[in-house]
PDB file of C-alpha atoms in Angstrom:
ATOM      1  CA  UNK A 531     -25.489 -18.056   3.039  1.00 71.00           C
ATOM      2  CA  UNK A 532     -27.625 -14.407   3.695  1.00 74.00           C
ATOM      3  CA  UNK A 533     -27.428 -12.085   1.302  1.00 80.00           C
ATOM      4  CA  UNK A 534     -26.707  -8.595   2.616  1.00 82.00           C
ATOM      5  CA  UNK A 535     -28.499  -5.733   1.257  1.00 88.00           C
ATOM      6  CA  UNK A 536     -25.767  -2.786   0.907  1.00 90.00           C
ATOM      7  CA  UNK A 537     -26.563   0.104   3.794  1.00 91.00           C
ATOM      8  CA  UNK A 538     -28.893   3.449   2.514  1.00 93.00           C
ATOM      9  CA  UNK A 539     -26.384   6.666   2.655  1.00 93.00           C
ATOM     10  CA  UNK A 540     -28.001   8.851   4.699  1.00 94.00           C
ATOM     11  CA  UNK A 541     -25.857  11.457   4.544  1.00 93.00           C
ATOM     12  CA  UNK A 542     -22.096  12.325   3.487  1.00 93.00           C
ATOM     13  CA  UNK A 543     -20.106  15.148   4.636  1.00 94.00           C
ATOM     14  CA  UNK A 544     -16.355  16.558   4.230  1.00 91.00           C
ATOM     15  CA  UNK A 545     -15.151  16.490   7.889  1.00 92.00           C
ATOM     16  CA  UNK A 546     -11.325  17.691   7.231  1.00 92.00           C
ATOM     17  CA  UNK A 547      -9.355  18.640   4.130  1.00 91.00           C
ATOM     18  CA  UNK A 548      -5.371  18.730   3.576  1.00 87.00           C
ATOM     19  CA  UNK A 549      -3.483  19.025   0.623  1.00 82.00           C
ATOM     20  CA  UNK A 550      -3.704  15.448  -0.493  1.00 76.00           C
ATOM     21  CA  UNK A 551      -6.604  14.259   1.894  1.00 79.00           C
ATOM     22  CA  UNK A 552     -10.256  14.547   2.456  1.00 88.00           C
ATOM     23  CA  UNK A 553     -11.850  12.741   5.198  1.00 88.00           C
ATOM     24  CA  UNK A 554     -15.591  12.335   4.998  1.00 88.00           C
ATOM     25  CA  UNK A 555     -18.255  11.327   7.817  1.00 93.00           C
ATOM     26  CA  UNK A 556     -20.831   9.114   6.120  1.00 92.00           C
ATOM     27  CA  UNK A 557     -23.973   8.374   7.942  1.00 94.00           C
ATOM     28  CA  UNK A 558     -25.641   4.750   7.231  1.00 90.00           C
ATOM     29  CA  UNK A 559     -28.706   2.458   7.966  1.00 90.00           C
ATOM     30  CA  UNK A 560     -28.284  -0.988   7.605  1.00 91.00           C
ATOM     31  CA  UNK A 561     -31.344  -3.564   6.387  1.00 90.00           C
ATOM     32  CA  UNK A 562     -31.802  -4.416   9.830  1.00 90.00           C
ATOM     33  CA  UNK A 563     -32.128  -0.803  10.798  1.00 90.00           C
ATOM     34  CA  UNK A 564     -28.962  -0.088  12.651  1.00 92.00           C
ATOM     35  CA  UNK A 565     -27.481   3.019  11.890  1.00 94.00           C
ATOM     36  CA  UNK A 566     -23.604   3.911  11.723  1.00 92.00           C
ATOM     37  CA  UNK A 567     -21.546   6.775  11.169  1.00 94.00           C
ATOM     38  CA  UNK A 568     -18.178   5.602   9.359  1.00 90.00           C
ATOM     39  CA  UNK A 569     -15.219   8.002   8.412  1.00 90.00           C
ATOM     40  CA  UNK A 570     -13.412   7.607   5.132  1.00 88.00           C
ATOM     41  CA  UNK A 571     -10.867   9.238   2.691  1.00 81.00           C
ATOM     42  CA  UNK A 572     -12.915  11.081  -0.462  1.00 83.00           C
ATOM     43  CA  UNK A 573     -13.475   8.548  -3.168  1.00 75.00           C
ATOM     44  CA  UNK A 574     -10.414   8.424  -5.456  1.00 74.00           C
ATOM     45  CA  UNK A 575     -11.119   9.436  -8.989  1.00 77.00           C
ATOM     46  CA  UNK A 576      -7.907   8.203 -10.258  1.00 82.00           C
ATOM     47  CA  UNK A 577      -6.208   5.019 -10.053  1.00 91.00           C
ATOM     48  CA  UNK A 578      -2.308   3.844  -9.623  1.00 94.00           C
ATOM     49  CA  UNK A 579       0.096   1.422 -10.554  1.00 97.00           C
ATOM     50  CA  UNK A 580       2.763  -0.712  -9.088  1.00 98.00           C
ATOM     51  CA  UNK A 581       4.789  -2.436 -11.741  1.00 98.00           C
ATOM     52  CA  UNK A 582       7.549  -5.123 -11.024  1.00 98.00           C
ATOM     53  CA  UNK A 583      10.446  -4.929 -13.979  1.00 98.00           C
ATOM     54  CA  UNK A 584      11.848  -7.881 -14.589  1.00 98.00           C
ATOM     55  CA  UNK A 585      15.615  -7.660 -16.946  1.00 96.00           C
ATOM     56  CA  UNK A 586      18.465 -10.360 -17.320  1.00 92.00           C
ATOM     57  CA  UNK A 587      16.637 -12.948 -14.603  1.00 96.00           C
ATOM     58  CA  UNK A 588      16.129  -9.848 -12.182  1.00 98.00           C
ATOM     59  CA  UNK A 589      13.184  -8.024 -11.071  1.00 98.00           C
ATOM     60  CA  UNK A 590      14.389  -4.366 -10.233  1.00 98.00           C
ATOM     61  CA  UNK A 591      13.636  -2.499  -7.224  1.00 98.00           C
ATOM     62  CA  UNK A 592      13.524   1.088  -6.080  1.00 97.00           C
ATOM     63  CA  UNK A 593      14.704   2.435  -2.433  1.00 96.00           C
ATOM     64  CA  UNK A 594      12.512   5.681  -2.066  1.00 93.00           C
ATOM     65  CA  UNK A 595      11.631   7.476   1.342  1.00 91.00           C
ATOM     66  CA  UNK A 596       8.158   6.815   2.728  1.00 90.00           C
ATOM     67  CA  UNK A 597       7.371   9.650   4.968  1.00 86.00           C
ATOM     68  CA  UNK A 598       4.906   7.850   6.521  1.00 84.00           C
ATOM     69  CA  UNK A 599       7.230   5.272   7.868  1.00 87.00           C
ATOM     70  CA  UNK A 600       9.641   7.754   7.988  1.00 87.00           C
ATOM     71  CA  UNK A 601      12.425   5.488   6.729  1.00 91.00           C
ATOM     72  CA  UNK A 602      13.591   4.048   3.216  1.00 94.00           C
ATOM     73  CA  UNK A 603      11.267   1.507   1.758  1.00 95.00           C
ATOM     74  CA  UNK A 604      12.238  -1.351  -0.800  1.00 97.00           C
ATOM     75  CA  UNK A 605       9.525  -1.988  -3.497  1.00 97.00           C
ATOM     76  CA  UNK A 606       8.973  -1.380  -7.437  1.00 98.00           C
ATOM     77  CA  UNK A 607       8.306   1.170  -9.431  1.00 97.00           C
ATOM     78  CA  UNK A 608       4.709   3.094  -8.832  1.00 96.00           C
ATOM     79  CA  UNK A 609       2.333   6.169  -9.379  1.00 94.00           C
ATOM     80  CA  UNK A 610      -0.837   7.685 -10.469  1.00 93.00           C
ATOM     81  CA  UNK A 611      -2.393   6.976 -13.914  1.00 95.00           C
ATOM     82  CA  UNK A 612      -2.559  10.807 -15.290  1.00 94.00           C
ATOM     83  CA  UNK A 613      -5.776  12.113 -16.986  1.00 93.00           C
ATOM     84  CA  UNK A 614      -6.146  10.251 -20.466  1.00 95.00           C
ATOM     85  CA  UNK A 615      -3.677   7.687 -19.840  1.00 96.00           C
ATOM     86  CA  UNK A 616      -4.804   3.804 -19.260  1.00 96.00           C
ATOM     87  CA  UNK A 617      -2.603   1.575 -16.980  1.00 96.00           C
ATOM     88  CA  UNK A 618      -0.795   0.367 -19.561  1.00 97.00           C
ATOM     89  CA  UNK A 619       0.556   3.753 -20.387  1.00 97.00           C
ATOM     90  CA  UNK A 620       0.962   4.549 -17.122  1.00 97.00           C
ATOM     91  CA  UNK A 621       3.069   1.900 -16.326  1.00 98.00           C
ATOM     92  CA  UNK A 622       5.360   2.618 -19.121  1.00 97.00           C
ATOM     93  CA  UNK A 623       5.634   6.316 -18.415  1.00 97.00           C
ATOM     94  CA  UNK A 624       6.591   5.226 -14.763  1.00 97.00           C
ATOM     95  CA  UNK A 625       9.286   2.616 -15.611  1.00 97.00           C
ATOM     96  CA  UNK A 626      10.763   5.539 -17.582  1.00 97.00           C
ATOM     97  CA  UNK A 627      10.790   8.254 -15.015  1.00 96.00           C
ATOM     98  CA  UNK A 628      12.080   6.067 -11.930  1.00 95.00           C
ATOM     99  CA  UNK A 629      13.904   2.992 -13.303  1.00 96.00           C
ATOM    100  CA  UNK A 630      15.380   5.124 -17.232  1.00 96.00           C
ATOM    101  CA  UNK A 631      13.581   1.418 -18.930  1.00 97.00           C
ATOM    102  CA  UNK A 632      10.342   1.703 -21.001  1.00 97.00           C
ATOM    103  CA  UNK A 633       9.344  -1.829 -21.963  1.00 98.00           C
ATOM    104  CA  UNK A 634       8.203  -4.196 -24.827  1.00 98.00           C
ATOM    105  CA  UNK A 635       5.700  -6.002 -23.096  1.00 97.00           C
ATOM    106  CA  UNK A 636       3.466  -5.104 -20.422  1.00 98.00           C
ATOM    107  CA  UNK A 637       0.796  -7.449 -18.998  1.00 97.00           C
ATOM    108  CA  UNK A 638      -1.347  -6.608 -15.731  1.00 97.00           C
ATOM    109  CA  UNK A 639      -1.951  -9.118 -13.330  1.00 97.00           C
ATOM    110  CA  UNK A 640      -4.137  -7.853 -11.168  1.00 96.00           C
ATOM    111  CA  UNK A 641      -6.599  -4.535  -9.430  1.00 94.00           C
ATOM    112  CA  UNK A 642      -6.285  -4.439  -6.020  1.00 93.00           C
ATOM    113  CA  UNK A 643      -7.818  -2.332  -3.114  1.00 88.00           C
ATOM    114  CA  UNK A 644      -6.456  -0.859  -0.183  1.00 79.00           C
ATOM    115  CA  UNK A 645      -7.959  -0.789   3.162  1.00 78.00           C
ATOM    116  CA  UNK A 646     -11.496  -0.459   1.138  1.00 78.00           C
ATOM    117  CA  UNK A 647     -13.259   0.376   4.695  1.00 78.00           C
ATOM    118  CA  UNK A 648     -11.183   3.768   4.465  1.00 77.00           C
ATOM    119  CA  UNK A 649     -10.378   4.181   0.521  1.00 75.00           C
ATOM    120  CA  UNK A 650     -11.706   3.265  -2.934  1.00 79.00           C
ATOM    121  CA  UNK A 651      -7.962   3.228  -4.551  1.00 82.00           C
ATOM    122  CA  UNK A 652      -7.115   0.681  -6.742  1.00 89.00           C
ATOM    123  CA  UNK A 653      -3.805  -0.037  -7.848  1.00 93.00           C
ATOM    124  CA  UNK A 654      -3.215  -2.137 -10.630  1.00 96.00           C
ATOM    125  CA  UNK A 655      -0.405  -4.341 -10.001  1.00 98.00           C
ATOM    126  CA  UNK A 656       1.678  -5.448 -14.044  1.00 98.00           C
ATOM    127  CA  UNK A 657       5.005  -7.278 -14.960  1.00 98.00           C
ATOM    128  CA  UNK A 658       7.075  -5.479 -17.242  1.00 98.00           C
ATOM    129  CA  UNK A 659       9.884  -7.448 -19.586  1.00 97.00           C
ATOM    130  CA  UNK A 660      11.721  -7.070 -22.612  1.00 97.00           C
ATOM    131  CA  UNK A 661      13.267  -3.517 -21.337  1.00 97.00           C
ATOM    132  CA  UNK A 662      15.241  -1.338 -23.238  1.00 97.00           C
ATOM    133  CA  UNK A 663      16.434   1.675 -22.466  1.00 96.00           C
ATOM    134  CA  UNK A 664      14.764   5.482 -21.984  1.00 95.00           C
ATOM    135  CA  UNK A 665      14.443   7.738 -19.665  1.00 95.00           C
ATOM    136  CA  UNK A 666      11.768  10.533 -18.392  1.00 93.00           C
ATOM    137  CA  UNK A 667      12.337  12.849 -16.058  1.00 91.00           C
ATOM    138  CA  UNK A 668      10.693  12.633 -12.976  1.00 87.00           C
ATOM    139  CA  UNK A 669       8.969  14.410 -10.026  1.00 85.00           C
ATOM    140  CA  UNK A 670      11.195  12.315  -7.510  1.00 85.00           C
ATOM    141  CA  UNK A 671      12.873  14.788  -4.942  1.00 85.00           C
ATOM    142  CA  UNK A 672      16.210  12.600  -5.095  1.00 87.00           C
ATOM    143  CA  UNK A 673      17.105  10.164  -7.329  1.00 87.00           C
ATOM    144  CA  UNK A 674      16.534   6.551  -6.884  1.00 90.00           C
ATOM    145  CA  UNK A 675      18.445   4.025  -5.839  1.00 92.00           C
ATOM    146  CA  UNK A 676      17.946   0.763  -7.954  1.00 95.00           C
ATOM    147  CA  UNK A 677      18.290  -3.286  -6.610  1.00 96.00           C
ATOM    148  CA  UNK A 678      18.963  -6.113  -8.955  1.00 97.00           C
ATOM    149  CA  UNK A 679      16.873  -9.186  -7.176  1.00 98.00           C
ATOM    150  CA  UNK A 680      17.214 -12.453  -8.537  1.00 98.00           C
ATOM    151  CA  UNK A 681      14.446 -13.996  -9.687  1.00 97.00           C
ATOM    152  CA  UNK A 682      15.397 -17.214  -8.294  1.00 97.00           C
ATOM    153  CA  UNK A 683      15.651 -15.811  -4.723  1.00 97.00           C
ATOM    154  CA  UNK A 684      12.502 -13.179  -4.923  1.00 97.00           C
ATOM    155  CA  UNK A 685      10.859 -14.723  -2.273  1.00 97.00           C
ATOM    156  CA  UNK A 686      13.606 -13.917   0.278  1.00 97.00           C
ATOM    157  CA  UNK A 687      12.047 -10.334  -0.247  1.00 97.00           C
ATOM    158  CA  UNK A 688       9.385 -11.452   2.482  1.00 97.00           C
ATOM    159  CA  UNK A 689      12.795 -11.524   4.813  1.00 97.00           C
ATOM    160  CA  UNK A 690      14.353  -8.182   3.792  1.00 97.00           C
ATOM    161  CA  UNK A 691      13.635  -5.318   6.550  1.00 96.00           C
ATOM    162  CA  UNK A 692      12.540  -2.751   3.912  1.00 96.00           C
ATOM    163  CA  UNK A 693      10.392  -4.662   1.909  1.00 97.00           C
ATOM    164  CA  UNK A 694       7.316  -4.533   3.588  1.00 94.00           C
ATOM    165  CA  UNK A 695       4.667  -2.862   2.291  1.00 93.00           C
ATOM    166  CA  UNK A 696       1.546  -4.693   1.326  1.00 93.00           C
ATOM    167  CA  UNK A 697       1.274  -3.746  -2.507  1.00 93.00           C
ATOM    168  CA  UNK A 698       4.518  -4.772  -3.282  1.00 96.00           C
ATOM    169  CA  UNK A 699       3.983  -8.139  -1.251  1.00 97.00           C
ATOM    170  CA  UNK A 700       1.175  -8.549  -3.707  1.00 96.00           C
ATOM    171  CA  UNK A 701       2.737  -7.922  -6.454  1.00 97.00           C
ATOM    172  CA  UNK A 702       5.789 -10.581  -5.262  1.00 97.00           C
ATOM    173  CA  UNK A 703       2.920 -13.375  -5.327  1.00 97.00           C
ATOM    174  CA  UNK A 704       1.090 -12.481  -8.405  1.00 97.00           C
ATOM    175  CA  UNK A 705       4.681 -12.361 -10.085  1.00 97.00           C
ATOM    176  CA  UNK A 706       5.437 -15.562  -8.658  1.00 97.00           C
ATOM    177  CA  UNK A 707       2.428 -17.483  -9.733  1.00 96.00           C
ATOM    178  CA  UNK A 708       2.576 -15.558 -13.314  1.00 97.00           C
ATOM    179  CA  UNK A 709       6.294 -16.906 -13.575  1.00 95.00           C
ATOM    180  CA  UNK A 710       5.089 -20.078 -12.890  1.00 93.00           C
ATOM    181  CA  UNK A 711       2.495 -20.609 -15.194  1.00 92.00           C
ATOM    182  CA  UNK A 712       4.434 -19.799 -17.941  1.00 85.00           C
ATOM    183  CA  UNK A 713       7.341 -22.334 -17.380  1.00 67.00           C
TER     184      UNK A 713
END
């Protein structure tokens, strides 16, 4: 197999700035001597997390608007890791602001990337079990509505109409095979 030498940055450049987004233009020559100019979002300094709560044989679920999609979305629990916090600790905080659960044991199963030819976020996907019960107040604009999914049916997610974005599908099959190692 050839082993690709990573492109030389020629040059990097903020293009457009919002709010939440900045879009660079970054100019690169490959190791053959082609040269490119790609467009990305501004490296992410922080990370995220995406944890699936599992209590009584069920994972729980949030239904939260996604603007983007402009329409209610399925999926678990997620946010940014603050300044000074680890996943772990981000993960708890979050099960306590959007679900009112903190919880006894927390293992991550994975870092994933997302679309890494347009961003460098990673979002660490973790289980969360033995809940008990606390809540945080949140920065949600409405509250959230919370689903009970049996465990024993949580692959019919892939069927449900608002369960479908790809972070949560990746967290359904890294819960799955966790579950199933430990049995």
């Amino acid at each position: 197999m050839t082993e690709f030498k990573k492109p030389k940055i020629l040059n990097v450049q903020d293009i457009a700035k919002s709010k939440l987004f900045s879009i660079q233009s970054v100019d690169l020559e490959f190791s053959n001597g082609e040269k490119r100019v790609y467009e990305r979002m501004r490296p992410a300094k922080r990370e995220a997390v995406l944890i699936v709560p599992i209590i009584d044989e069920h994972l729980i679920l949030i239904r939260e608007y996604a603007v983007g999609i402009e329409s209610y979305e399925l999926g678990f629990p997620k946010g940014v890791i603050d300044p000074g916090e680890v996943a772990l600790e981000a993960a708890q905080r979050e099960l306590k602001e959007e679900i009112g659960y903190g919880a006894h044991n927390i293992i991550q199963l994975a870092n994933l990337t997302m679309s890494p030819s347009y961003f460098s976020s990673k979002m660490n996907i973790l289980i969360a079990q033995n809940l008990y019960v606390e809540k945080l107040e949140g920065d949600e604009p409405e509250p959230l509505q919370q689903v009970k999914w049996p465990i024993a049916r949580m692959m019919e997610l892939l069927d449900h109409p608002d369960f479908n974005e790809a972070r949560n599908i990746s967290a359904l099959f890294y819960v799955e095979r966790y579950l199933n190692n430990i049995k």
